[in-house]
CSV table of C-alpha atoms in Angstrom, one decimal:
chain,number,residue,atom,x,y,z
X,12,MET,CA,-72.2,52.7,-6.1
X,13,ALA,CA,-75.3,54.4,-7.4
X,14,LEU,CA,-76.1,57.7,-5.5
X,15,LEU,CA,-79.6,56.6,-4.0
X,16,GLU,CA,-78.0,53.4,-2.8
X,17,GLN,CA,-75.3,55.5,-0.9
X,18,ILE,CA,-77.8,57.8,0.9
X,19,LYS,CA,-80.3,55.2,1.9
X,20,ARG,CA,-80.9,54.7,5.7
X,21,THR,CA,-78.4,52.9,7.8
X,22,ASN,CA,-79.0,50.5,10.6
X,23,VAL,CA,-76.2,51.9,12.6
X,24,PRO,CA,-77.3,51.7,16.5
X,25,PHE,CA,-78.7,54.7,18.2
X,26,LYS,CA,-76.8,56.3,21.2
X,27,LEU,CA,-79.0,58.4,23.3
X,28,GLU,CA,-77.7,60.5,26.3
X,29,ASN,CA,-80.8,59.5,28.2
X,30,GLY,CA,-81.4,56.2,26.4
X,31,GLU,CA,-83.2,54.8,29.4
X,32,ALA,CA,-86.3,57.0,28.6
X,33,PHE,CA,-87.1,55.9,25.0
X,34,ASP,CA,-85.7,53.7,22.1
X,35,ILE,CA,-86.0,54.5,18.5
X,36,ARG,CA,-87.8,51.7,16.1
X,37,PRO,CA,-90.1,51.6,13.2
X,38,SER,CA,-93.4,53.2,13.6
X,39,ASN,CA,-96.8,51.2,14.3
X,40,MET,CA,-98.4,53.3,11.6
X,41,ASP,CA,-97.6,52.6,7.9
X,42,ASP,CA,-95.4,54.9,6.0
X,43,ALA,CA,-94.5,56.9,9.2
X,44,GLY,CA,-90.9,55.9,9.1
X,45,MET,CA,-89.2,55.6,12.6
X,46,ALA,CA,-90.8,56.6,15.7
X,47,CYS,CA,-89.6,57.0,19.5
X,48,PHE,CA,-91.4,54.7,22.2
X,49,ALA,CA,-91.3,55.1,25.9
X,50,SER,CA,-88.8,52.2,27.4
X,51,ARG,CA,-90.4,52.8,30.9
X,52,LYS,CA,-92.9,54.8,32.5
X,53,LEU,CA,-92.5,58.5,32.1
X,54,PHE,CA,-93.7,61.2,34.7
X,55,PRO,CA,-95.1,64.4,33.7
X,56,GLY,CA,-92.3,67.2,33.4
X,57,GLU,CA,-89.6,64.3,32.8
X,58,VAL,CA,-86.9,65.4,30.6
X,59,ILE,CA,-86.7,62.9,27.8
X,60,LEU,CA,-84.0,64.3,25.7
X,61,ARG,CA,-81.9,67.4,25.2
X,62,VAL,CA,-79.8,68.2,22.1
X,63,GLN,CA,-77.4,71.2,21.6
X,64,ASN,CA,-75.8,71.5,18.2
X,65,PRO,CA,-77.8,71.1,15.0
X,66,VAL,CA,-75.9,69.0,12.2
X,67,ALA,CA,-77.2,72.0,9.8
X,68,ASN,CA,-78.7,75.3,10.3
X,69,VAL,CA,-79.6,78.6,8.5
X,70,ILE,CA,-80.7,82.2,9.4
X,71,THR,CA,-83.0,82.8,6.8
X,72,THR,CA,-82.2,85.9,4.4
X,73,ASN,CA,-84.7,88.0,5.6
X,74,PHE,CA,-83.9,88.1,9.3
X,75,ARG,CA,-80.2,87.6,9.1
X,76,LYS,CA,-79.4,90.9,10.5
X,77,GLU,CA,-82.1,90.7,13.2
X,78,VAL,CA,-81.5,87.2,14.5
X,79,CYS,CA,-78.6,86.2,16.6
X,80,ALA,CA,-76.8,83.5,14.7
X,81,TRP,CA,-75.8,81.5,17.8
X,82,CYS,CA,-78.7,81.8,20.4
X,83,TYR,CA,-81.5,83.0,17.7
X,84,PHE,CA,-82.3,86.0,19.9
X,85,TYR,CA,-84.7,88.4,18.3
X,86,ASP,CA,-85.5,91.9,19.2
X,87,PHE,CA,-88.6,92.8,17.3
X,88,GLY,CA,-86.7,93.8,14.3
X,89,SER,CA,-83.9,95.7,15.7
X,90,ILE,CA,-80.6,95.2,13.6
X,91,LEU,CA,-78.0,93.5,15.6
X,92,LYS,CA,-75.0,95.4,17.0
X,93,PHE,CA,-72.2,92.7,16.9
X,94,LYS,CA,-71.3,91.8,13.2
X,95,LEU,CA,-68.6,89.5,11.5
X,96,THR,CA,-68.0,90.6,7.8
X,97,THR,CA,-65.7,89.5,5.0
X,98,SER,CA,-62.4,91.6,4.0
X,99,ARG,CA,-64.9,93.0,1.3
X,100,GLY,CA,-67.4,94.1,3.9
X,101,ARG,CA,-70.1,91.5,3.2
X,102,GLY,CA,-71.8,90.6,6.0
X,103,VAL,CA,-71.4,86.8,7.5
X,104,ALA,CA,-73.3,86.8,10.8
X,105,TRP,CA,-74.9,88.9,13.1
X,106,PHE,CA,-74.8,88.4,16.7
X,107,CYS,CA,-77.0,89.6,20.0
X,108,SER,CA,-73.7,89.8,22.2
X,109,GLU,CA,-69.8,89.4,22.3
X,110,THR,CA,-70.3,86.3,23.8
X,111,CYS,CA,-72.3,84.7,21.3
X,112,LYS,CA,-70.1,86.0,18.4
X,113,LEU,CA,-67.3,84.5,20.1
X,114,SER,CA,-69.2,81.1,20.8
X,115,TRP,CA,-70.0,81.1,16.8
X,116,MET,CA,-66.3,81.6,15.8
X,117,ASN,CA,-65.0,79.1,18.4
X,118,GLN,CA,-66.8,76.3,16.6
X,119,LEU,CA,-65.0,77.2,13.4
X,120,SER,CA,-61.6,75.9,12.4
X,121,GLU,CA,-59.6,78.0,9.8
X,122,PRO,CA,-60.6,75.9,6.8
X,123,GLU,CA,-64.2,76.3,7.9
X,124,TRP,CA,-64.0,80.1,8.2
X,125,CYS,CA,-62.4,80.5,5.0
X,126,ALA,CA,-65.0,78.6,3.3
X,127,ILE,CA,-67.5,80.6,4.6
X,128,LEU,CA,-65.7,83.8,3.6
X,129,SER,CA,-65.2,82.5,0.1
X,130,PHE,CA,-68.9,81.4,0.0
X,131,GLU,CA,-70.3,84.9,1.0
X,132,ASP,CA,-68.0,87.3,-1.2
X,133,GLY,CA,-69.0,84.8,-3.9
X,134,LEU,CA,-72.6,85.8,-3.5
X,135,ALA,CA,-71.6,89.4,-4.7
X,136,ARG,CA,-71.5,88.1,-8.3
X,137,VAL,CA,-75.1,88.2,-9.7
X,138,GLY,CA,-76.1,85.5,-11.7
X,139,LYS,CA,-78.9,85.2,-14.6
X,140,ALA,CA,-82.0,83.0,-14.1
X,141,ASN,CA,-82.1,79.8,-15.8
X,142,GLU,CA,-85.3,80.2,-17.7
X,143,SER,CA,-84.7,77.0,-19.5
X,144,LEU,CA,-85.5,74.6,-16.8
X,145,PRO,CA,-89.0,72.7,-17.1
X,146,GLU,CA,-90.9,72.4,-14.1
X,147,GLY,CA,-92.6,69.1,-13.1
X,148,SER,CA,-91.9,66.0,-11.1
X,149,CYS,CA,-88.9,63.4,-11.4
X,150,LEU,CA,-88.7,59.9,-11.4
X,151,GLU,CA,-85.8,58.3,-9.4
X,152,ALA,CA,-84.1,57.4,-12.7
X,153,GLU,CA,-84.0,61.2,-13.5
X,154,ILE,CA,-82.7,62.3,-10.4
X,155,GLU,CA,-79.8,59.8,-10.5
X,156,THR,CA,-78.9,60.6,-13.9
X,157,ALA,CA,-79.0,64.4,-13.2
X,158,TRP,CA,-76.6,64.0,-10.0
X,159,GLU,CA,-74.0,61.7,-12.0
X,160,ASN,CA,-74.0,64.2,-14.9
X,161,ALA,CA,-73.4,66.9,-11.8
X,162,ARG,CA,-70.7,64.7,-10.6
X,163,LEU,CA,-68.7,64.4,-13.8
X,164,GLU,CA,-69.0,68.1,-14.2
X,165,GLY,CA,-67.9,68.8,-10.6
X,166,GLU,CA,-64.6,66.7,-11.4
X,167,ARG,CA,-64.2,68.9,-14.4
X,168,ILE,CA,-64.5,72.0,-12.3
X,169,THR,CA,-61.9,70.6,-9.8
X,170,THR,CA,-59.5,69.8,-12.5
X,171,SER,CA,-59.9,73.0,-14.0
X,172,ARG,CA,-59.3,75.1,-11.0
X,173,LYS,CA,-56.2,73.1,-10.3
X,174,GLU,CA,-54.6,73.5,-13.8
X,175,LYS,CA,-55.6,77.4,-14.1
X,176,PRO,CA,-56.1,78.8,-10.5
X,177,ASN,CA,-56.6,82.0,-11.8
X,178,ARG,CA,-59.4,81.3,-14.1
X,179,MET,CA,-63.0,81.7,-12.5
X,180,PRO,CA,-65.2,78.7,-13.3
X,181,LYS,CA,-68.6,80.0,-14.6
X,182,GLN,CA,-70.3,78.2,-11.9
X,183,ALA,CA,-68.9,80.4,-9.3
X,184,THR,CA,-72.2,82.6,-9.7
X,185,LEU,CA,-75.4,81.4,-8.3
X,186,PRO,CA,-78.2,81.7,-10.8
X,187,SER,CA,-80.6,84.4,-9.3
X,188,LEU,CA,-83.5,82.1,-8.7
X,189,VAL,CA,-81.6,79.6,-6.3
X,190,ASP,CA,-82.2,79.8,-2.9
X,191,VAL,CA,-79.5,81.2,-0.9
X,192,ASP,CA,-80.7,79.7,2.2
X,193,ASP,CA,-80.9,76.6,0.9
X,194,ALA,CA,-77.0,77.1,-0.1
X,195,ARG,CA,-76.1,78.3,3.2
X,196,PHE,CA,-78.0,75.4,5.0
X,197,LEU,CA,-76.1,72.9,2.9
X,198,LEU,CA,-72.8,74.5,3.4
X,199,SER,CA,-73.5,74.4,7.4
X,200,ALA,CA,-73.8,70.6,6.7
X,201,VAL,CA,-70.9,70.1,5.1
X,202,LEU,CA,-68.8,71.9,7.4
X,203,SER,CA,-70.4,69.6,10.2
X,204,PHE,CA,-69.1,66.8,8.5
X,205,TYR,CA,-65.8,67.9,8.2
X,206,ARG,CA,-65.9,68.8,11.9
X,207,THR,CA,-67.4,66.1,13.2
X,208,PRO,CA,-67.6,63.1,11.2
X,209,ASP,CA,-70.2,61.3,13.1
X,210,SER,CA,-72.5,63.7,12.2
X,211,LEU,CA,-72.9,62.2,8.7
X,212,GLN,CA,-73.8,59.2,10.3
X,213,GLN,CA,-76.4,60.7,12.5
X,214,VAL,CA,-78.0,62.0,9.2
X,215,LEU,CA,-78.0,58.5,7.5
X,216,ARG,CA,-79.8,57.0,10.5
X,217,MET,CA,-82.6,59.1,9.4
X,218,VAL,CA,-85.5,58.0,7.0
X,219,PRO,CA,-84.9,59.8,3.5
X,220,THR,CA,-87.4,61.1,1.3
X,221,LEU,CA,-86.9,62.0,-2.5
X,222,GLN,CA,-90.0,64.5,-2.3
X,223,PRO,CA,-88.0,67.9,-2.8
X,224,TYR,CA,-87.0,66.6,-6.2
X,225,SER,CA,-89.7,64.2,-6.9
X,226,SER,CA,-92.1,67.4,-6.9
X,227,SER,CA,-90.0,69.8,-8.1
X,228,ARG,CA,-87.2,69.4,-11.2
X,229,ILE,CA,-86.3,73.1,-10.5
X,230,THR,CA,-85.3,72.2,-7.0
X,231,LEU,CA,-83.0,69.4,-8.4
X,232,HIS,CA,-81.4,71.5,-10.7
X,233,HIS,CA,-80.9,74.4,-8.1
X,234,HIS,CA,-79.5,72.0,-5.8
X,235,ILE,CA,-77.0,71.1,-8.6
X,236,ALA,CA,-76.2,74.6,-9.0
X,237,ILE,CA,-75.3,74.9,-5.4
X,238,TYR,CA,-73.2,72.1,-5.6
X,239,HIS,CA,-71.1,73.3,-8.5
X,240,TYR,CA,-70.9,76.6,-6.9
X,241,LEU,CA,-69.2,75.5,-3.6
X,242,LEU,CA,-66.9,73.4,-5.6
X,243,SER,CA,-66.2,76.7,-7.5
X,244,VAL,CA,-65.7,79.4,-4.8
X,245,LEU,CA,-64.4,77.3,-1.8
X,246,PRO,CA,-60.2,77.7,-1.7
X,247,ILE,CA,-58.9,74.9,-3.9
X,248,GLU,CA,-56.5,73.8,-1.2
X,249,SER,CA,-59.3,73.5,1.2
X,250,PRO,CA,-59.9,70.0,2.8
X,251,ILE,CA,-63.4,70.7,2.9
X,252,LEU,CA,-63.7,70.4,-0.8
X,253,SER,CA,-63.6,66.4,-0.3
X,254,PHE,CA,-66.7,66.7,1.5
X,255,ILE,CA,-68.6,68.6,-1.1
X,256,THR,CA,-69.9,65.6,-3.0
X,257,PRO,CA,-73.6,64.6,-4.4
X,258,ALA,CA,-74.1,62.0,-1.8
X,259,HIS,CA,-73.3,64.2,1.2
X,260,LEU,CA,-75.7,67.1,-0.3
X,261,MET,CA,-78.2,64.5,-1.1
X,262,ALA,CA,-78.0,62.7,2.5
X,263,VAL,CA,-78.9,66.5,3.8
X,264,VAL,CA,-81.6,67.5,1.2
X,265,THR,CA,-83.5,63.9,1.7
X,266,ARG,CA,-83.6,64.4,5.5
X,267,ASP,CA,-84.0,68.2,5.7
X,268,ALA,CA,-87.7,68.1,4.2
X,269,GLY,CA,-90.1,67.5,6.9
X,270,ASN,CA,-87.4,66.8,10.0
X,271,SER,CA,-85.8,70.3,10.3
X,272,PHE,CA,-87.2,72.4,13.6
X,273,GLY,CA,-88.4,76.1,12.3
X,274,ILE,CA,-87.8,78.9,14.6
X,275,TRP,CA,-90.8,81.1,14.0
X,276,ASP,CA,-91.6,84.9,14.8
X,277,GLN,CA,-94.1,84.6,17.6
X,278,ALA,CA,-94.5,88.4,17.8
X,279,LEU,CA,-96.3,88.1,14.3
X,280,ALA,CA,-98.3,85.0,15.3
X,281,GLY,CA,-95.9,82.6,13.9
X,282,GLN,CA,-96.1,83.6,10.3
X,283,GLU,CA,-92.2,84.5,9.7
X,284,LEU,CA,-89.7,81.9,9.7
X,285,PHE,CA,-86.5,83.1,11.4
X,286,ALA,CA,-84.3,80.0,11.1
X,287,TYR,CA,-84.5,76.2,10.7
X,288,SER,CA,-82.1,73.4,11.9
X,289,LEU,CA,-81.4,69.9,11.6
X,290,TYR,CA,-81.3,67.8,15.1
X,291,PRO,CA,-81.0,64.1,13.9
X,292,THR,CA,-82.1,62.3,17.2
X,293,ALA,CA,-84.9,64.8,17.9
X,294,SER,CA,-86.3,64.3,14.3
X,295,PHE,CA,-87.7,60.8,15.3
X,296,PHE,CA,-90.4,62.4,17.3
X,297,ASN,CA,-93.5,62.1,15.1
X,298,HIS,CA,-96.4,64.5,15.0
X,299,SER,CA,-100.0,64.3,17.0
X,300,CYS,CA,-102.0,67.1,17.2
X,301,ASP,CA,-102.6,65.9,20.9
X,302,PRO,CA,-99.1,65.5,21.9
X,303,ASN,CA,-97.7,63.7,24.8
X,304,VAL,CA,-94.4,65.5,24.7
X,305,VAL,CA,-93.5,69.1,24.8
X,306,LYS,CA,-90.4,70.7,23.4
X,307,GLU,CA,-88.9,73.8,24.6
X,308,ARG,CA,-86.0,76.0,23.2
X,309,SER,CA,-83.5,78.1,25.1
X,310,GLY,CA,-80.7,79.5,22.7
X,311,ARG,CA,-79.5,76.5,20.5
X,312,GLN,CA,-80.7,73.8,23.1
X,313,TYR,CA,-84.2,71.9,22.4
X,314,THR,CA,-85.3,70.0,25.6
X,315,PHE,CA,-88.2,67.5,25.3
X,316,LYS,CA,-90.4,66.5,28.3
X,317,ALA,CA,-93.1,64.3,28.9
X,318,SER,CA,-96.5,66.4,29.2
X,319,MET,CA,-98.4,63.7,31.0
X,320,GLU,CA,-97.7,60.4,32.3
X,321,ILE,CA,-96.5,57.9,29.8
X,322,SER,CA,-96.8,54.2,29.9
X,323,PRO,CA,-94.0,51.8,28.6
X,324,GLY,CA,-94.3,51.1,24.9
X,325,SER,CA,-96.3,54.1,24.1
X,326,GLU,CA,-95.2,56.0,21.2
X,327,LEU,CA,-93.8,59.6,22.0
X,328,ASN,CA,-95.3,62.6,19.8
X,329,ILE,CA,-94.6,66.2,19.9
X,330,SER,CA,-96.9,68.9,17.9
X,331,TYR,CA,-94.9,70.0,14.5
X,332,LEU,CA,-97.6,73.0,14.6
X,333,GLY,CA,-96.1,74.9,17.6
X,334,GLY,CA,-99.4,75.2,19.7
X,335,SER,CA,-101.4,76.3,16.7
X,336,GLU,CA,-102.7,72.5,16.7
X,337,LYS,CA,-105.2,73.8,19.9
X,338,ILE,CA,-106.7,76.2,17.9
X,339,LEU,CA,-107.2,75.1,14.4
X,340,ILE,CA,-109.8,72.9,13.3
X,341,CYS,CA,-108.9,69.4,11.7
X,342,GLN,CA,-108.8,70.7,7.9
X,343,GLU,CA,-106.5,73.9,8.7
X,344,ARG,CA,-104.3,71.5,10.8
X,345,GLN,CA,-104.2,68.8,7.8
X,346,ASP,CA,-103.6,71.5,5.2
X,347,ARG,CA,-100.5,72.9,7.1
X,348,LEU,CA,-98.9,69.4,7.8
X,349,LEU,CA,-99.5,68.5,4.2
X,350,LYS,CA,-97.9,71.7,2.9
X,351,GLY,CA,-95.1,71.4,5.4
X,352,TRP,CA,-94.4,68.2,6.1
X,353,PHE,CA,-95.9,66.2,3.5
X,354,PHE,CA,-98.3,63.9,5.3
X,355,LEU,CA,-101.9,63.5,6.4
X,356,CYS,CA,-102.4,63.3,10.0
X,357,ARG,CA,-104.0,60.3,11.2
X,358,CYS,CA,-103.5,61.0,14.9
X,359,PRO,CA,-106.4,60.1,17.5
X,360,LYS,CA,-107.5,63.8,17.5
X,361,CYS,CA,-107.8,64.2,13.8
X,362,SER,CA,-109.6,60.9,13.5
X,363,ARG,CA,-112.1,61.8,16.1
X,364,GLU,CA,-112.8,65.2,14.4
X,365,PRO,CA,-114.5,65.9,11.1
X,366,SER,CA,-112.7,67.5,8.4
X,367,ILE,CA,-114.1,69.4,5.7
C-alpha cells in the first residue's frame, strides 16, 4: 500500500470522556478540516474536555535543563536540580522534583528507557551538514518516492546490524543541521505507539497535511535522516524497532504541523517556546480570534471550558494565539497564524476588522 494511503485520515468513531458536551464532525468552513460542535447548551465555566497525556512531546533544546520534563515547571532560567543521565553522563531529562522524576520514569517500560538512552548517547557523535540538499517544494510523488527509498535503505540498515552487530551504521550519526527537537518529538511518538496501541489510531483520526514537506525538501530529507538514525542506534533486539516505520513517522509529521500545543515563556512576553505536545482530541478545536472556549494548563493536563453561554450546534473555538489576539491588530494576527498554523483566519472578528 502506498505510504500516503497508509497515513490518510481514518473514520474510526471518537470516544470522548465528556462526549455529551460536544461532537466532532467536518467544519462548516471550507478547508478547515474537522471541528468541535456543542451537542447541547453549554454554560460559562463548564468543563468541556480534559486531556492528560500527550501522544508526543518535547522540551526544546534551549530549555531542557530549565523546564521540568514532566510538569513543564519553569523557574525563570534556573537549572533544575533533579536529573536523569545516561551511563556516559549525557543528560536525558531534568525535573523540578523527585516526584516528577519518578512519574516520568514510571510511564516507561525497560525497552522504552533503553531506547531513550541509546538515542541520547548517539547524539554525542557530531555529524557533518549535508550541503548537497536542494531547497524547494516537493510534489506528492517526490515525497512518496523519497520515503519508499528510505524504507528500502532502512531494511538494509536493520539487516546489516543483525549480520554485523559490532559495526556501526554510518546513519548512526545525525547530520548537524537536523533539528534534534524534531528527532526527540518523533521518538516520543514512537514510544507512545509501542506503549499504547490506540495512540496511533488517535493520531490517524486527525486530518493530515503534507505542508511540512510540500514547502521544504530539506525538511523531508532531515526527517528521513532521523528515521535512519533511530533504526541505527536503538538496540537491535528492541521491540520498538518494529514501530519505527515511514508510515508511523509520517502519521506524526503530517499531524504535528498546526496541531501541537506550544508552551511559551510568558515571562519573556511569550517569545520563547519551552515545549510542544500533541493531544489528538484537543487538536479538533479550531481557532477564532474571538473564542468561546478557553484552555487552561496545569502541569501536563489541559482543561477546556466554555467562556460564555453556547447554543447547541455552535462550533467550539479556542485561540491559538494564547491571549495575544486581544491586543494584536488583524494583520498581525493573520501573519502569526499563517506563519505558525498555515492558514488565513476568517473568523467573525477578522472579517469585521480591516487588514492592511
